[in-house]
Amino acid sequence: MTIGIVVFPGSNCDRDVLWATDCCLGMKTRFLWHETKDLNDLEAVVLPGGFSYGDYLRCGAIASFAPVLSSLIDFVNRGGKVLGICNGFQILTELGILPGALTRNKKLHFICDNVPLYVSSNRTKWFVKFKPNDLIYLPIAHGEGRYQCNEDTLKKLQDDDSIAIRYKNNLNGSLDEIAGITNKKGNVLGMMPHPERACDEKIGGIHGRSILQALLSS
């Protein structure tokens, strides 16, 4: 069982994820160049943070046309796990795999901080080791992390119990304090916080470990 980390031109968190999954957690991991289409030997795919293709148009918009992502919808439909972190979350919404959009932060500032978050749902494997309303800490680093969607979409997310984590202090102005959501099936998670930066106590926390371990759990 192997995890694939997509590398776009402009990705800058791909090596962080590899360090966390392979070096910290001992999970077999390899990089996927953005031009590949073969996902057949993978159990899970991570879309890392960064600035795919420079994010010159709209965050994640150009990346959504990458060859590797042409295989991702079939991969998701077959039950493959997909984790989109920060820019990866933006890409998942651009692809339509997850609903809504990530827009400029409320005060138009880039925010880099270690923030408290509430676990809203432990319905899926990503957060099964937590209880609802558990407080966890994960780093954020983004300028366009303000989650938005229409009322019908928000109601569906709530009805499906698909809001995974919420900000305790809503620094970026996200609707309903949303920091991360899953699809209804639960095999796709998109989140603005960075779990790969919270896998070693020596650098500040370990709340990201169980989220990444869910990539290879049955």
PDB file of N, CA and C in Angstrom, residues 19-55:
ATOM      1  N   TRP A  19       8.071  13.858   4.413  1.00  0.00           N
ATOM      2  CA  TRP A  19       8.765  13.750   5.700  1.00  0.00           C
ATOM      3  C   TRP A  19       7.827  13.211   6.772  1.00  0.00           C
ATOM      4  N   ALA A  20       6.591  13.708   6.790  1.00  0.00           N
ATOM      5  CA  ALA A  20       5.638  13.300   7.827  1.00  0.00           C
ATOM      6  C   ALA A  20       5.193  11.856   7.634  1.00  0.00           C
ATOM      7  N   THR A  21       4.780  11.504   6.407  1.00  0.00           N
ATOM      8  CA  THR A  21       4.226  10.164   6.188  1.00  0.00           C
ATOM      9  C   THR A  21       5.307   9.089   6.198  1.00  0.00           C
ATOM     10  N   ASP A  22       6.409   9.344   5.531  1.00  0.00           N
ATOM     11  CA  ASP A  22       7.454   8.322   5.394  1.00  0.00           C
ATOM     12  C   ASP A  22       8.391   8.320   6.591  1.00  0.00           C
ATOM     13  N   CYS A  23       8.961   9.458   6.904  1.00  0.00           N
ATOM     14  CA  CYS A  23       9.990   9.508   7.956  1.00  0.00           C
ATOM     15  C   CYS A  23       9.397   9.442   9.364  1.00  0.00           C
ATOM     16  N   CYS A  24       8.309  10.156   9.615  1.00  0.00           N
ATOM     17  CA  CYS A  24       7.723  10.167  10.971  1.00  0.00           C
ATOM     18  C   CYS A  24       6.815   8.976  11.215  1.00  0.00           C
ATOM     19  N   LEU A  25       6.029   8.582  10.204  1.00  0.00           N
ATOM     20  CA  LEU A  25       4.994   7.572  10.412  1.00  0.00           C
ATOM     21  C   LEU A  25       5.307   6.243   9.743  1.00  0.00           C
ATOM     22  N   GLY A  26       6.372   6.165   8.977  1.00  0.00           N
ATOM     23  CA  GLY A  26       6.776   4.899   8.364  1.00  0.00           C
ATOM     24  C   GLY A  26       5.809   4.385   7.314  1.00  0.00           C
ATOM     25  N   MET A  27       5.138   5.275   6.638  1.00  0.00           N
ATOM     26  CA  MET A  27       4.170   4.875   5.609  1.00  0.00           C
ATOM     27  C   MET A  27       4.817   5.031   4.233  1.00  0.00           C
ATOM     28  N   LYS A  28       4.718   3.968   3.431  1.00  0.00           N
ATOM     29  CA  LYS A  28       5.348   3.983   2.115  1.00  0.00           C
ATOM     30  C   LYS A  28       4.741   5.091   1.250  1.00  0.00           C
ATOM     31  N   THR A  29       5.603   5.950   0.731  1.00  0.00           N
ATOM     32  CA  THR A  29       5.134   7.139   0.026  1.00  0.00           C
ATOM     33  C   THR A  29       6.020   7.414  -1.181  1.00  0.00           C
ATOM     34  N   ARG A  30       5.415   7.904  -2.241  1.00  0.00           N
ATOM     35  CA  ARG A  30       6.220   8.327  -3.391  1.00  0.00           C
ATOM     36  C   ARG A  30       5.590   9.556  -4.023  1.00  0.00           C
ATOM     37  N   PHE A  31       6.404  10.297  -4.770  1.00  0.00           N
ATOM     38  CA  PHE A  31       5.917  11.479  -5.460  1.00  0.00           C
ATOM     39  C   PHE A  31       5.236  11.096  -6.772  1.00  0.00           C
ATOM     40  N   LEU A  32       4.246  11.897  -7.166  1.00  0.00           N
ATOM     41  CA  LEU A  32       3.567  11.751  -8.459  1.00  0.00           C
ATOM     42  C   LEU A  32       3.759  13.042  -9.233  1.00  0.00           C
ATOM     43  N   TRP A  33       4.507  13.019 -10.302  1.00  0.00           N
ATOM     44  CA  TRP A  33       4.669  14.207 -11.121  1.00  0.00           C
ATOM     45  C   TRP A  33       3.327  14.556 -11.756  1.00  0.00           C
ATOM     46  N   HIS A  34       3.056  15.816 -11.947  1.00  0.00           N
ATOM     47  CA  HIS A  34       1.732  16.263 -12.384  1.00  0.00           C
ATOM     48  C   HIS A  34       1.343  15.761 -13.756  1.00  0.00           C
ATOM     49  N   GLU A  35       2.312  15.241 -14.530  1.00  0.00           N
ATOM     50  CA  GLU A  35       1.999  14.784 -15.875  1.00  0.00           C
ATOM     51  C   GLU A  35       1.588  13.313 -15.927  1.00  0.00           C
ATOM     52  N   THR A  36       1.737  12.583 -14.831  1.00  0.00           N
ATOM     53  CA  THR A  36       1.361  11.176 -14.847  1.00  0.00           C
ATOM     54  C   THR A  36      -0.153  11.031 -14.757  1.00  0.00           C
ATOM     55  N   LYS A  37      -0.649   9.878 -15.217  1.00  0.00           N
ATOM     56  CA  LYS A  37      -2.079   9.591 -15.093  1.00  0.00           C
ATOM     57  C   LYS A  37      -2.319   8.269 -14.377  1.00  0.00           C
ATOM     58  N   ASP A  38      -1.253   7.580 -14.028  1.00  0.00           N
ATOM     59  CA  ASP A  38      -1.361   6.230 -13.465  1.00  0.00           C
ATOM     60  C   ASP A  38      -1.419   6.290 -11.941  1.00  0.00           C
ATOM     61  N   LEU A  39      -2.578   5.959 -11.395  1.00  0.00           N
ATOM     62  CA  LEU A  39      -2.757   5.937  -9.941  1.00  0.00           C
ATOM     63  C   LEU A  39      -3.036   4.513  -9.452  1.00  0.00           C
ATOM     64  N   ASN A  40      -2.786   3.530 -10.301  1.00  0.00           N
ATOM     65  CA  ASN A  40      -3.262   2.170 -10.042  1.00  0.00           C
ATOM     66  C   ASN A  40      -2.664   1.500  -8.813  1.00  0.00           C
ATOM     67  N   ASP A  41      -1.436   1.802  -8.452  1.00  0.00           N
ATOM     68  CA  ASP A  41      -0.826   1.088  -7.326  1.00  0.00           C
ATOM     69  C   ASP A  41      -0.977   1.841  -6.008  1.00  0.00           C
ATOM     70  N   LEU A  42      -1.836   2.849  -6.000  1.00  0.00           N
ATOM     71  CA  LEU A  42      -1.926   3.717  -4.823  1.00  0.00           C
ATOM     72  C   LEU A  42      -3.191   3.445  -4.018  1.00  0.00           C
ATOM     73  N   GLU A  43      -3.073   3.569  -2.694  1.00  0.00           N
ATOM     74  CA  GLU A  43      -4.255   3.510  -1.830  1.00  0.00           C
ATOM     75  C   GLU A  43      -4.765   4.912  -1.537  1.00  0.00           C
ATOM     76  N   ALA A  44      -3.849   5.874  -1.562  1.00  0.00           N
ATOM     77  CA  ALA A  44      -4.244   7.238  -1.202  1.00  0.00           C
ATOM     78  C   ALA A  44      -3.402   8.234  -1.990  1.00  0.00           C
ATOM     79  N   VAL A  45      -3.999   9.408  -2.213  1.00  0.00           N
ATOM     80  CA  VAL A  45      -3.313  10.494  -2.919  1.00  0.00           C
ATOM     81  C   VAL A  45      -3.414  11.756  -2.071  1.00  0.00           C
ATOM     82  N   VAL A  46      -2.305  12.467  -1.964  1.00  0.00           N
ATOM     83  CA  VAL A  46      -2.291  13.744  -1.253  1.00  0.00           C
ATOM     84  C   VAL A  46      -2.019  14.873  -2.246  1.00  0.00           C
ATOM     85  N   LEU A  47      -2.861  15.886  -2.205  1.00  0.00           N
ATOM     86  CA  LEU A  47      -2.611  17.126  -2.945  1.00  0.00           C
ATOM     87  C   LEU A  47      -2.054  18.109  -1.928  1.00  0.00           C
ATOM     88  N   PRO A  48      -0.780  18.434  -2.010  1.00  0.00           N
ATOM     89  CA  PRO A  48      -0.132  19.216  -0.950  1.00  0.00           C
ATOM     90  C   PRO A  48      -0.365  20.712  -1.090  1.00  0.00           C
ATOM     91  N   GLY A  49       0.100  21.442  -0.103  1.00  0.00           N
ATOM     92  CA  GLY A  49       0.027  22.887  -0.139  1.00  0.00           C
ATOM     93  C   GLY A  49       1.102  23.474  -1.036  1.00  0.00           C
ATOM     94  N   GLY A  50       0.966  24.750  -1.284  1.00  0.00           N
ATOM     95  CA  GLY A  50       1.932  25.436  -2.130  1.00  0.00           C
ATOM     96  C   GLY A  50       1.237  26.379  -3.101  1.00  0.00           C
ATOM     97  N   PHE A  51       1.856  26.538  -4.225  1.00  0.00           N
ATOM     98  CA  PHE A  51       1.344  27.494  -5.215  1.00  0.00           C
ATOM     99  C   PHE A  51       1.386  26.834  -6.587  1.00  0.00           C
ATOM    100  N   SER A  52       0.503  25.864  -6.788  1.00  0.00           N
ATOM    101  CA  SER A  52       0.511  25.090  -8.025  1.00  0.00           C
ATOM    102  C   SER A  52       0.430  25.995  -9.248  1.00  0.00           C
ATOM    103  N   TYR A  53       1.364  25.785 -10.154  1.00  0.00           N
ATOM    104  CA  TYR A  53       1.460  26.582 -11.391  1.00  0.00           C
ATOM    105  C   TYR A  53       1.524  28.084 -11.084  1.00  0.00           C
ATOM    106  N   GLY A  54       1.997  28.427  -9.899  1.00  0.00           N
ATOM    107  CA  GLY A  54       2.128  29.819  -9.508  1.00  0.00           C
ATOM    108  C   GLY A  54       0.853  30.445  -8.979  1.00  0.00           C
ATOM    109  N   ASP A  55      -0.267  29.745  -9.071  1.00  0.00           N
ATOM    110  CA  ASP A  55      -1.554  30.303  -8.624  1.00  0.00           C
ATOM    111  C   ASP A  55      -1.815  31.677  -9.235  1.00  0.00           C
TER     112      ASP A  55
END
